[in-house]
Each structure stands twice: as C-alpha cells, then as structure tokens.
Short mmCIF file of C-alpha atoms in Angstrom, two decimals:
data_model
loop_
_atom_site.label_atom_id
_atom_site.label_comp_id
_atom_site.label_asym_id
_atom_site.label_seq_id
_atom_site.Cartn_x
_atom_site.Cartn_y
_atom_site.Cartn_z
CA MET V 11 9.64 25.27 -29.95
CA ALA V 12 6.38 27.43 -28.29
CA SER V 13 3.63 25.47 -27.05
CA LEU V 14 0.30 26.23 -29.05
CA LEU V 15 -0.98 28.27 -26.04
CA GLU V 16 2.15 30.18 -26.26
CA ILE V 17 1.40 30.73 -29.99
CA GLU V 18 -1.94 31.35 -29.41
CA LEU V 19 -0.92 34.21 -26.83
CA THR V 20 1.46 35.81 -28.69
CA LYS V 21 -1.29 36.33 -31.93
CA LEU V 22 -4.21 37.40 -28.87
CA LYS V 23 -1.45 39.89 -27.71
CA ASN V 24 -0.34 41.39 -31.21
CA ALA V 25 -4.08 41.52 -32.01
CA ILE V 26 -4.64 43.97 -29.17
CA ILE V 27 -1.64 46.11 -29.81
CA LYS V 28 -2.93 46.35 -33.53
CA ILE V 29 -6.46 47.28 -32.36
CA GLY V 30 -4.90 49.89 -29.77
CA ILE V 31 -2.66 51.49 -32.43
CA LEU V 32 -5.59 52.18 -34.50
CA SER V 33 -7.67 53.62 -31.77
CA GLU V 34 -4.58 55.83 -31.03
CA SER V 35 -4.61 56.95 -34.65
CA GLN V 36 -8.49 57.51 -34.43
CA ILE V 37 -7.69 59.93 -31.14
CA ALA V 38 -4.90 62.05 -33.00
CA GLU V 39 -7.40 62.38 -36.12
CA ALA V 40 -10.32 63.60 -33.62
CA MET V 41 -8.21 65.70 -31.40
CA LYS V 42 -6.94 67.40 -34.91
CA THR V 43 -10.43 68.17 -35.80
CA LEU V 44 -11.50 69.13 -32.44
CA LEU V 45 -8.73 71.76 -32.25
CA SER V 46 -8.70 73.29 -35.85
CA ASP V 47 -11.91 72.29 -37.62
CA PRO V 48 -10.23 71.45 -40.92
CA ASN V 49 -11.85 68.75 -43.58
CA THR V 50 -11.76 65.86 -41.69
CA LYS V 51 -10.50 62.34 -43.54
CA GLY V 52 -13.90 61.05 -42.69
CA LYS V 53 -13.19 57.96 -45.30
CA LYS V 54 -9.86 57.09 -43.33
CA LEU V 55 -11.57 57.41 -40.53
CA LYS V 56 -14.58 55.45 -41.27
CA LYS V 57 -12.25 52.76 -42.77
CA ASN V 58 -9.89 52.61 -39.63
CA GLU V 59 -13.31 52.45 -37.18
CA ASN V 60 -13.97 48.69 -39.25
CA LYS V 61 -10.67 47.53 -38.84
CA ILE V 62 -11.08 48.41 -34.99
CA ASP V 63 -14.64 46.54 -34.92
CA LYS V 64 -13.58 43.43 -36.87
CA LEU V 65 -10.58 42.98 -34.80
CA ASP V 66 -12.62 43.43 -31.67
CA VAL V 67 -14.72 40.34 -32.90
CA LYS V 68 -11.53 38.67 -33.91
CA ILE V 69 -10.04 39.19 -30.29
CA ASP V 70 -13.14 37.46 -28.95
CA GLU V 71 -12.60 34.68 -31.13
CA ILE V 72 -9.28 34.14 -30.06
CA CYS V 73 -9.94 34.09 -26.56
CA GLN V 74 -13.17 32.07 -26.97
CA ASN V 75 -10.85 29.48 -28.89
CA ILE V 76 -7.91 29.47 -25.80
CA PHE V 77 -10.94 29.16 -23.29
CA ALA V 78 -12.33 26.27 -24.91
CA LEU V 79 -9.49 24.60 -26.24
CA GLN V 80 -6.37 25.30 -23.91
CA GLN V 81 -7.67 25.79 -20.59
CA PRO V 82 -5.49 28.55 -19.72
CA VAL V 83 -4.81 28.99 -15.69
CA ALA V 84 -3.25 31.40 -13.38
CA SER V 85 -1.51 34.43 -15.33
CA ASP V 86 -2.74 33.25 -18.70
CA LEU V 87 -6.34 32.84 -17.54
CA ARG V 88 -6.07 36.80 -16.36
CA PHE V 89 -3.90 37.54 -19.46
CA ILE V 90 -7.19 36.01 -21.77
CA MET V 91 -9.73 37.57 -19.30
CA SER V 92 -8.34 41.22 -19.39
CA ALA V 93 -7.62 40.65 -23.28
CA MET V 94 -11.69 40.49 -23.93
CA GLN V 95 -11.83 43.60 -21.47
CA ILE V 96 -9.52 45.65 -23.34
CA SER V 97 -10.41 45.13 -26.43
CA SER V 98 -13.76 46.40 -25.72
CA GLU V 99 -12.96 49.25 -24.14
CA ILE V 100 -10.59 49.92 -27.15
CA GLU V 101 -13.37 49.96 -29.31
CA ARG V 102 -15.47 52.29 -27.21
CA ILE V 103 -12.65 54.41 -27.60
CA GLY V 104 -12.54 54.22 -31.18
CA ASP V 105 -16.19 55.26 -31.08
CA LEU V 106 -15.64 58.17 -28.66
CA ALA V 107 -13.15 59.47 -31.21
CA ILE V 108 -15.89 59.72 -34.11
CA SER V 109 -18.20 61.16 -31.68
CA VAL V 110 -15.88 63.94 -31.05
CA ILE V 111 -15.67 64.46 -34.69
CA LYS V 112 -19.39 64.27 -35.03
CA SER V 113 -19.52 67.17 -32.56
CA SER V 114 -16.69 68.73 -33.63
CA LYS V 115 -18.29 69.29 -37.55
CA SER V 116 -20.54 72.69 -38.63
CA VAL V 117 -19.85 74.74 -35.66
CA LYS V 118 -18.13 77.76 -36.98
CA GLU V 119 -17.85 79.66 -34.02
CA LYS V 120 -16.37 76.57 -31.92
CA TYR V 121 -13.04 77.34 -32.89
CA ASP V 122 -12.78 80.67 -31.06
CA LEU V 123 -14.17 78.96 -27.62
CA VAL V 124 -11.14 76.47 -28.51
CA VAL V 125 -8.61 78.86 -27.92
CA LYS V 126 -10.27 80.77 -25.69
CA PHE V 127 -10.58 78.33 -23.25
CA ASN V 128 -6.86 76.26 -23.89
CA VAL V 129 -9.23 73.15 -25.32
CA ALA V 130 -5.36 71.99 -26.86
CA SER V 131 -3.96 71.33 -23.03
CA ILE V 132 -6.83 68.67 -22.55
CA THR V 133 -6.60 67.15 -25.99
CA LYS V 134 -2.67 66.78 -25.71
CA ASN V 135 -3.22 64.71 -22.27
CA VAL V 136 -5.65 62.85 -24.07
CA GLU V 137 -3.49 61.76 -27.16
CA ALA V 138 -0.91 60.75 -24.22
CA ILE V 139 -3.13 58.92 -21.90
CA THR V 140 -4.13 56.70 -24.91
CA GLU V 141 -0.35 56.44 -26.07
CA LYS V 142 0.45 55.59 -22.55
CA THR V 143 -2.27 52.89 -22.29
CA ASN V 144 -1.15 51.03 -25.12
CA GLU V 145 2.48 51.26 -24.25
CA CYS V 146 1.15 50.13 -20.66
CA PHE V 147 -0.32 46.77 -22.32
CA GLU V 148 3.01 46.28 -24.59
CA THR V 149 5.30 46.53 -21.47
CA GLN V 150 2.81 45.58 -18.40
CA GLN V 151 4.63 47.92 -16.21
CA GLU V 152 3.05 49.29 -13.30
CA LYS V 153 4.73 52.82 -13.29
CA THR V 154 2.89 53.37 -16.51
CA ILE V 155 -0.32 52.32 -14.86
CA GLU V 156 0.00 55.42 -12.43
CA GLU V 157 0.66 57.66 -15.21
CA ILE V 158 -2.37 56.72 -16.99
CA PHE V 159 -4.21 57.33 -13.48
CA ALA V 160 -2.49 60.55 -13.34
CA LEU V 161 -3.40 61.82 -17.23
CA ASN V 162 -6.87 60.92 -16.16
CA LYS V 163 -7.43 63.02 -13.33
CA ALA V 164 -5.53 65.93 -15.09
CA ILE V 165 -8.36 65.39 -17.84
CA ARG V 166 -11.29 65.25 -16.02
CA VAL V 167 -10.15 68.38 -13.61
CA ALA V 168 -9.79 70.30 -16.59
CA THR V 169 -12.49 69.06 -18.88
CA GLU V 170 -14.85 70.07 -15.72
CA LYS V 171 -13.16 73.44 -15.19
CA VAL V 172 -13.48 74.30 -19.32
CA ILE V 173 -17.20 73.25 -19.23
CA GLU V 174 -18.21 75.70 -16.12
CA GLU V 175 -16.32 78.44 -18.01
CA ILE V 176 -18.48 77.42 -21.11
CA VAL V 177 -21.58 77.56 -19.17
CA VAL V 178 -20.77 80.97 -18.06
CA GLU V 179 -20.02 82.02 -21.65
CA MET V 180 -22.96 80.59 -22.91
CA LYS V 181 -24.94 83.06 -20.31
CA LEU V 182 -23.28 85.74 -21.37
CA ASN V 183 -23.07 85.40 -25.18
CA SER V 184 -26.75 83.70 -26.82
CA LYS V 185 -24.75 83.02 -30.30
CA ALA V 186 -22.20 80.87 -28.47
CA VAL V 187 -24.76 78.40 -27.17
CA GLY V 188 -24.86 76.07 -30.31
CA SER V 189 -21.08 75.85 -30.67
CA GLY V 190 -20.88 75.79 -26.68
CA THR V 191 -23.18 73.12 -26.41
CA ASN V 192 -21.24 70.86 -29.05
CA LEU V 193 -17.96 71.81 -27.35
CA ILE V 194 -19.17 70.49 -23.81
CA LEU V 195 -20.24 67.20 -25.55
CA ALA V 196 -17.14 66.51 -27.17
CA LEU V 197 -15.39 67.55 -23.92
CA LYS V 198 -17.82 64.92 -22.22
CA HIS V 199 -16.55 62.21 -24.63
CA LEU V 200 -12.68 63.49 -24.13
CA GLU V 201 -13.70 62.86 -20.43
CA ARG V 202 -14.76 59.08 -21.15
CA ILE V 203 -11.93 58.51 -23.02
CA GLY V 204 -9.61 58.80 -20.14
CA GLU V 205 -12.36 56.51 -18.01
CA HIS V 206 -11.77 53.71 -20.54
CA CYS V 207 -8.04 53.63 -20.45
CA THR V 208 -8.12 53.84 -16.53
CA ASN V 209 -10.61 50.87 -17.08
CA ILE V 210 -7.66 49.51 -19.64
CA ALA V 211 -5.14 50.04 -16.91
CA GLU V 212 -6.84 48.36 -14.15
CA SER V 213 -7.41 45.01 -16.31
CA ILE V 214 -3.55 45.58 -16.88
CA TYR V 215 -2.95 45.80 -13.21
CA PHE V 216 -5.37 42.65 -12.56
CA VAL V 217 -2.88 40.87 -14.97
CA ILE V 218 0.42 41.72 -13.03
CA ASN V 219 -0.77 41.22 -9.62
CA ALA V 220 -3.41 38.68 -9.65
CA LYS V 221 -5.29 41.54 -7.65
CA THR V 222 -8.35 43.78 -8.70
CA ILE V 223 -8.63 47.40 -8.12
CA LYS V 224 -11.98 48.08 -9.85
CA HIS V 225 -13.96 50.71 -8.14
CA GLU V 226 -10.88 51.67 -5.67
CA LYS V 227 -9.51 54.38 -7.97
CA THR V 228 -8.03 56.32 -5.10
CA LYS V 229 -5.38 53.88 -4.94
CA PHE V 230 -3.74 55.72 -7.79
CA GLU V 231 -5.08 59.09 -7.54
CA MET S 23 -11.86 18.84 -45.64
CA LYS S 24 -9.84 18.33 -48.83
CA ASP S 25 -7.36 15.81 -48.34
CA ILE S 26 -8.96 12.48 -46.68
CA LYS S 27 -6.59 9.63 -45.67
CA ILE S 28 -9.10 7.18 -44.56
CA GLU S 29 -12.47 7.23 -45.59
CA VAL S 30 -15.21 4.88 -43.50
CA ASN S 31 -18.47 3.69 -45.12
CA LYS S 32 -21.12 2.36 -43.16
CA LEU S 33 -18.82 0.05 -40.68
CA SER S 34 -20.89 -1.92 -38.33
CA LEU S 35 -19.03 -4.21 -35.70
CA TYR S 36 -20.57 -6.69 -33.67
CA TYR S 37 -18.81 -8.92 -31.01
CA GLY S 38 -21.27 -11.69 -31.26
CA GLU S 39 -24.72 -10.67 -30.89
CA LYS S 40 -23.81 -7.26 -29.49
CA LEU S 41 -23.50 -4.33 -32.01
CA ALA S 42 -20.45 -2.38 -31.01
CA LEU S 43 -20.78 -0.21 -34.20
CA ASN S 44 -23.86 1.03 -36.00
CA GLU S 45 -23.11 2.14 -39.60
CA ILE S 46 -20.26 4.35 -39.09
CA SER S 47 -19.34 6.85 -41.67
CA MET S 48 -16.24 9.20 -41.54
CA GLN S 49 -13.59 10.92 -43.49
CA ILE S 50 -10.51 11.39 -41.32
CA PRO S 51 -8.14 13.81 -42.98
CA ARG S 52 -4.24 13.35 -43.92
CA ASN S 53 -1.78 14.76 -41.58
CA LYS S 54 -3.74 16.08 -38.88
CA VAL S 55 -4.89 15.14 -35.46
CA THR S 56 -8.31 13.45 -35.27
CA ALA S 57 -9.61 12.69 -31.58
CA LEU S 58 -11.70 9.99 -30.86
CA ILE S 59 -14.32 11.05 -27.57
CA GLY S 60 -17.07 9.65 -25.79
CA PRO S 61 -17.93 8.33 -22.51
CA SER S 62 -16.79 4.62 -21.80
CA GLY S 63 -18.34 1.73 -24.31
CA CYS S 64 -19.37 4.26 -26.94
CA GLY S 65 -17.34 1.98 -29.30
CA LYS S 66 -14.49 4.50 -29.84
CA SER S 67 -11.51 2.26 -28.86
CA THR S 68 -13.43 -0.17 -31.12
CA PHE S 69 -13.49 1.94 -33.61
CA LEU S 70 -9.65 2.81 -33.57
CA ARG S 71 -8.70 -0.90 -33.30
CA SER S 72 -10.79 -1.51 -36.55
CA ILE S 73 -8.39 0.89 -38.67
CA ASN S 74 -5.68 -1.59 -38.17
CA ARG S 75 -7.76 -4.58 -37.85
CA MET S 76 -7.01 -5.47 -34.36
CA ASN S 77 -10.24 -6.50 -33.85
CA ASP S 78 -9.34 -9.60 -36.30
CA LEU S 79 -7.75 -10.97 -33.10
CA ILE S 80 -10.83 -11.08 -31.12
CA PRO S 81 -13.22 -14.29 -31.60
CA ASP S 82 -16.75 -13.61 -32.93
CA VAL S 83 -16.06 -10.14 -34.20
CA LYS S 84 -18.10 -9.50 -37.58
CA ILE S 85 -17.69 -6.54 -39.50
CA THR S 86 -19.58 -5.10 -42.29
CA GLY S 87 -19.12 -1.89 -44.38
CA GLU S 88 -15.63 -0.50 -45.55
CA MET S 89 -13.12 1.38 -44.02
CA LEU S 90 -10.92 2.84 -47.08
CA VAL S 91 -7.12 3.82 -46.51
CA GLU S 92 -5.98 5.89 -49.25
CA GLY S 93 -9.04 4.33 -51.42
CA VAL S 94 -8.09 0.61 -50.73
CA ASN S 95 -10.79 -0.98 -48.51
CA ILE S 96 -8.44 -2.66 -45.60
CA TYR S 97 -11.34 -5.52 -45.19
CA ASP S 98 -11.06 -6.47 -48.69
CA LYS S 99 -10.12 -10.21 -48.84
CA ASN S 100 -7.39 -9.90 -50.58
CA VAL S 101 -5.49 -7.56 -48.61
CA ASP S 102 -2.40 -8.36 -46.56
CA VAL S 103 -3.22 -7.65 -42.65
CA VAL S 104 0.57 -7.46 -42.16
CA ASN S 105 1.16 -5.03 -44.32
CA ILE S 106 -1.77 -2.78 -43.27
CA ARG S 107 -0.12 -2.90 -39.81
CA LYS S 108 3.33 -2.18 -41.11
CA LYS S 109 1.71 1.21 -42.34
CA ILE S 110 -0.74 1.99 -39.51
CA GLY S 111 1.30 1.93 -35.89
CA MET S 112 -0.31 2.07 -32.60
CA VAL S 113 0.70 2.92 -29.26
CA PHE S 114 -1.61 1.88 -26.12
CA GLN S 115 -2.38 3.46 -23.17
CA LYS S 116 0.09 1.65 -20.99
CA SER S 117 3.51 1.78 -22.41
CA ASN S 118 5.12 -1.50 -23.20
CA PRO S 119 8.63 -1.60 -24.01
CA PHE S 120 10.48 -4.60 -24.72
CA PRO S 121 12.47 -5.93 -21.76
CA LYS S 122 15.62 -5.23 -24.43
CA SER S 123 17.93 -1.78 -24.43
CA ILE S 124 16.61 1.41 -25.54
CA TYR S 125 18.30 0.81 -28.86
CA GLU S 126 16.87 -2.77 -29.31
CA ASN S 127 13.43 -1.32 -28.72
CA ILE S 128 13.76 0.76 -31.57
CA ALA S 129 15.70 -1.23 -34.01
CA TYR S 130 13.78 -4.11 -33.59
CA GLY S 131 11.09 -3.19 -36.32
CA PRO S 132 13.41 -2.21 -38.95
CA LYS S 133 15.49 -5.33 -38.25
CA ILE S 134 12.44 -7.33 -38.42
CA ASN S 135 11.99 -5.48 -41.98
CA GLY S 136 15.21 -6.68 -43.44
CA ILE S 137 17.73 -3.86 -42.49
CA LYS S 138 20.97 -5.07 -41.14
CA ASP S 139 23.24 -2.15 -42.17
CA LYS S 140 24.31 -1.29 -38.65
CA LYS S 141 24.96 2.95 -39.90
CA GLN S 142 21.45 2.52 -41.33
CA LEU S 143 19.75 1.37 -38.06
CA ASP S 144 21.80 3.59 -35.79
CA GLU S 145 20.18 6.55 -38.02
CA ILE S 146 16.76 5.23 -37.81
CA VAL S 147 17.21 4.93 -33.80
CA GLU S 148 18.04 8.37 -33.71
CA THR S 149 15.93 9.84 -35.81
CA SER S 150 12.72 7.87 -34.32
CA LEU S 151 13.76 8.79 -30.81
CA ARG S 152 14.67 12.61 -31.92
CA GLN S 153 11.13 12.62 -33.58
CA ALA S 154 9.54 11.24 -30.06
CA ALA S 155 10.96 13.81 -28.26
CA ILE S 156 13.17 11.86 -26.30
CA TRP S 157 16.90 11.56 -27.96
CA ASP S 158 18.38 14.19 -25.59
CA GLU S 159 17.42 11.99 -22.39
CA VAL S 160 18.83 8.86 -23.71
CA LYS S 161 21.32 9.38 -26.29
CA ASP S 162 24.13 8.55 -23.78
CA ARG S 163 22.25 5.42 -22.50
CA LEU S 164 21.22 3.63 -25.77
CA GLY S 165 22.34 0.20 -24.41
CA ASP S 166 20.32 0.80 -20.78
CA SER S 167 17.35 -1.33 -20.60
CA ALA S 168 14.04 0.74 -21.92
CA MET S 169 12.52 -0.86 -18.14
CA GLY S 170 14.32 1.52 -16.25
CA LEU S 171 12.84 4.54 -18.05
CA SER S 172 10.03 6.67 -16.21
CA GLY S 173 6.40 5.78 -17.23
CA GLY S 174 6.61 9.16 -19.41
CA GLN S 175 10.06 8.29 -21.35
CA GLN S 176 8.44 4.98 -21.91
CA GLN S 177 5.61 6.00 -23.60
CA ARG S 178 7.43 8.24 -25.82
CA LEU S 179 10.10 5.53 -26.44
CA CYS S 180 7.01 3.34 -27.37
CA ILE S 181 6.16 6.27 -30.06
CA ALA S 182 9.49 6.13 -31.36
CA ARG S 183 9.26 2.78 -31.84
CA THR S 184 6.46 2.87 -33.92
CA LEU S 185 8.09 5.44 -35.73
CA ALA S 186 10.69 3.62 -36.53
CA VAL S 187 9.17 1.30 -39.58
CA SER S 188 7.58 4.49 -41.08
CA PRO S 189 4.05 4.29 -40.37
CA ASP S 190 1.61 6.49 -42.67
CA ILE S 191 -0.93 6.42 -39.96
CA VAL S 192 -0.46 6.85 -36.07
CA LEU S 193 -3.34 5.11 -33.81
CA MET S 194 -3.29 6.31 -30.14
CA ASP S 195 -5.40 4.60 -27.36
CA GLU S 196 -5.31 6.99 -24.66
CA PRO S 197 -1.36 7.49 -24.98
CA ALA S 198 -1.15 9.72 -21.69
CA SER S 199 -3.73 8.77 -19.29
CA ALA S 200 -1.13 6.70 -17.23
CA LEU S 201 1.47 9.67 -17.11
CA ASP S 202 1.74 13.18 -14.82
CA PRO S 203 0.49 16.54 -16.34
CA ILE S 204 4.56 16.81 -17.16
CA SER S 205 4.83 14.11 -19.83
CA THR S 206 1.33 14.47 -20.55
CA SER S 207 2.19 17.96 -21.84
CA LYS S 208 5.44 16.14 -23.77
CA ILE S 209 3.28 13.56 -25.49
CA GLU S 210 0.85 16.17 -26.54
CA GLU S 211 3.50 18.88 -28.03
CA LEU S 212 4.77 15.76 -29.53
CA VAL S 213 1.38 14.63 -30.96
CA HIS S 214 1.08 18.25 -32.57
CA GLN S 215 4.69 17.82 -34.18
CA LEU S 216 4.24 14.44 -35.45
CA LYS S 217 0.94 15.47 -37.65
CA GLU S 218 3.49 17.52 -40.14
CA GLN S 219 4.68 13.79 -41.32
CA TYR S 220 1.67 11.31 -39.78
CA THR S 221 -2.24 10.97 -39.80
CA ILE S 222 -2.99 10.70 -35.90
CA ILE S 223 -6.45 9.33 -34.37
CA ILE S 224 -6.12 9.49 -30.89
CA VAL S 225 -8.72 8.18 -28.71
CA THR S 226 -8.83 9.99 -25.09
CA HIS S 227 -11.08 10.05 -22.35
CA ASN S 228 -9.76 13.65 -21.49
CA MET S 229 -12.04 15.89 -23.10
CA GLN S 230 -9.18 18.79 -22.80
CA GLN S 231 -6.66 16.39 -24.43
CA ALA S 232 -8.57 15.93 -27.07
CA ALA S 233 -9.38 19.81 -27.21
CA ARG S 234 -5.74 21.02 -26.70
CA THR S 235 -4.26 18.35 -28.98
CA SER S 236 -6.66 17.57 -32.23
CA ASP S 237 -7.35 19.05 -35.39
CA TYR S 238 -10.81 17.42 -35.36
CA THR S 239 -12.85 15.78 -32.93
CA ALA S 240 -15.48 12.62 -33.24
CA PHE S 241 -18.09 12.37 -30.89
CA PHE S 242 -19.47 8.61 -30.14
CA TYR S 243 -22.10 7.56 -28.17
CA LEU S 244 -23.53 3.99 -27.77
CA GLY S 245 -21.86 2.61 -30.88
CA GLU S 246 -22.66 5.73 -32.80
CA LEU S 247 -20.81 8.56 -34.33
CA ILE S 248 -23.00 11.49 -32.99
CA GLU S 249 -21.00 14.19 -34.55
CA MET S 250 -17.62 15.20 -36.07
CA ASP S 251 -16.36 18.50 -37.04
CA LYS S 252 -13.48 21.12 -36.37
CA THR S 253 -12.29 20.43 -32.71
CA LYS S 254 -12.68 24.26 -32.41
CA SER S 255 -16.29 23.79 -34.01
CA ILE S 256 -16.95 20.55 -31.75
CA PHE S 257 -15.71 22.75 -28.11
CA THR S 258 -17.56 26.14 -29.07
CA LYS S 259 -20.41 25.23 -31.28
CA PRO S 260 -21.26 21.45 -31.11
CA SER S 261 -24.23 21.12 -33.76
CA LYS S 262 -25.85 18.35 -31.78
CA LYS S 263 -27.34 18.75 -28.29
CA GLN S 264 -25.75 15.09 -27.07
CA THR S 265 -22.62 16.49 -28.14
CA GLU S 266 -23.19 20.09 -26.11
CA ASP S 267 -24.19 18.02 -23.05
CA TYR S 268 -21.25 15.48 -23.20
CA ILE S 269 -18.59 17.94 -23.42
CA THR S 270 -20.14 20.16 -21.03
CA GLY S 271 -20.23 17.34 -18.64
CA ARG S 272 -24.40 16.71 -18.27
CA PHE S 273 -24.08 13.07 -18.83
CA GLY S 274 -21.44 10.25 -19.78
#
C-alpha cells in the first residue's frame, strides 16, 4: 500500500502534468493565431486560462499541505520545492500565450511580415520546447533538459535576428511600423516562453541531481 | 463534521483540588483519527483516559459534565464501566504484552468474552494480527513468547490485542514514542488503515506525528481545549494565536 506521502506526491505530479498539457494547448493555439491571423478561439482560450489559474492555486495548496503535514525530505523535498516553481512558470507560459494572441490581433499587414521573416520556424520551436518541457517533467530525464536548452538557444538567436530584420523593414517602409511593432512584441513573448521552459528544466535538474544550475546556463549552452 | 461518535459537553476533571480539565466541549467524528496535542501537563492524556473512564481508578478524581459515546453519557450512574471498556480499546506508550505466547496474547480477550471454539479463536487471532500489520512477521511462530518480539512488533501486537475484542473506539497514548523511525512509520500507516473501521483518538507529543496521521487535531493548554479543527487547518492556518505559537515551537 502506498504511503500517504506517496499518494500526495502522485496527486501533485498529476496536477503539474495537467497544467502542463493545458499550457501546451494554449501555446499551440497562440502560435496558430500568430501565423495565420484567423478567428481565434477566444472562448476556449479564456476557459483554459481559468483552468490553469485554478490549478496553479491548487498545486500551491497541495504543496503547502505536504510541507505542513508530511515533512518531506531529500528527493521528496526537492520535488515539492520544484513543483511550486514549475507550476508558476507554467502559469506564466499560459499568460504569455494570451499576450502573443493579443499582440497578433488587428494587424492586417502582419501576415506579410510573418511570411517574409519565416516566423513559422520560431513558432515551431516554441511548440517543441513546451512539449519537451512537459515530457521532461514527466520522465525526469537529463537528456531532455539538454534538448530544452538547445531549443531555447535556437529560439533566442532566431528572434533576435528576425527582430533586427523587422526594424530594418520598418525603417524602409513606414506602413510596416504598426504591425512590425506588434510582431516584435509577440516575438519577445516567444523568447520569454523559451526562458520559462529553461527555468522549468533547471528545476527538474535540481530534482534529479540535488544540484542547482540556476544562473549557470553555460552548462548546457 | 456530520457523523459524531463522541460528544463532550463541559467536561471538567479535578485531581483532588486541582483542576486538570476545564469545561472541555468537543465533538469527535466517527471513523476518523483525532490527535490530541499540547505541552506536558496540558490535560491531553487525562482527557484521553476519561474517554474509557480509566481515571475512575485514580483516587480523589471528580468529574463533572458529559461524555456522550453514541449518545450515551458514560458517566451516568447506571452505565456498566466494563462494557464501556470493551467497546473502547486502549494502547499505551510502553508496549505491555502479556508474558504469554503471541497467540495467547490475542486470544486472551475473546476467551474472557466467552469464545471457546478453537476455529473461531484462530480466525480472530489471524484477522487481528493482519489488521495490525504484523501477521506476516509472526505467523510462523504464534506459539513463541510475545516477549521475544522487538519493541515495534510488541506495540503492533498490543494493537492487535486491542482489536481482537472488536472495539468501536481505539485510544492511543503516545503509541510510537518509544519506537525507532521505521516502527513508528509502520504504526502511523497502521493508524491510517484502522480508521476505516474504528474511531481513533491519539495523544502525541510529536506534532509531526499528529500532522501525518490525523484528520482532526485538538490543541490542549493548561487544562483547556484551545482549538480543535481539521488537521490541515491547524497546521496551515490555526485560528488561535496560542495554537500557532505552540505548533511553530514558540512556547510549550
């Protein structure tokens, strides 16, 4: 029979997996909107956002109860400390998905810029990094952590390059300023999503190895 | 709290002139674990012992108020104390097996209650030992002396002995304080399993143990019940400052 602590830890793990899946679907929706500017499924997104917020609070509660009632130690302790951080990182990722959609809306000329600067190659990586991050939490494999850092680097390099190109475009073509600015904002959000994913990967590294690699990203880059 | 097993109304207890419990009122839920915590001398053990009228054995004890078990005040004059103790088992801090075989320790109570059939006794012994999570460790040596068991095993044997007479309520007074961490966690797991069938009240000095094992926690201080609530609430957001100070180690 599983101990009470084990039952609570499983509950916590499942809640994080669930919130991760929700944020993954928010990201997928946001990327679709960014690329093609169709009618967004605003209602579904809003509903998911509420679910994410509620789960985030619930995860904090589960963690608080485990700390107060079960006195976790060693790997259990690390897992719970990380779970709290991971949950708020995921919640932020969900918020950023909404921000991407907001900055993608009502920009008529954006689509041309999106195609011209191959934004799709970045959104593909953003979807990949969120998927990888969820997978990494579930499997707790160090190999996946490396992949997350690599994807983040690719996203960062690509967004920096595209932003520079958009700035050049805006200088040449004043009509592109409105949509260009919005696109830059959206790209900045994508970059942040990658950063949040690496923060999660760092937390998972801490769970696995009992060693913190915060602020020493060179380890994987 | 819907399903109340024990209702206490303004129960006061005096040892001679000394007031040990001051107008305690509380409700203890059925099939849950209720932990009693508080510093030494706060009255928690006195309260526990008043649930099966163990305090009757101490001279100069005076009790006022009501202790209703299933609606019956156990301090009523016409209540048979032996019957009460049959329904309310107790496990003590120090394991106290009889100097008899493992089998006889468990069969002793049922035999006194008139069960003579060997097959039936065998069944009770096995069921009780299984419930107390010690069957696998002793099943091949039921004839051996109980005194040869380890401390943790002896304590689980005593729990099995308590269960053998089919009580409704099990009182535990510091049941794991003399045990090593592994035996302690076995007892704690056991407490959790037993609540499916029994109402359990446990006195413990170990606050973490109260947190881990109980559904409800009552905090006693200087003979008064300061606060009783769901264990989750007591250990995350107690409503009284005294409780907060005690559980955070600021006094007591």
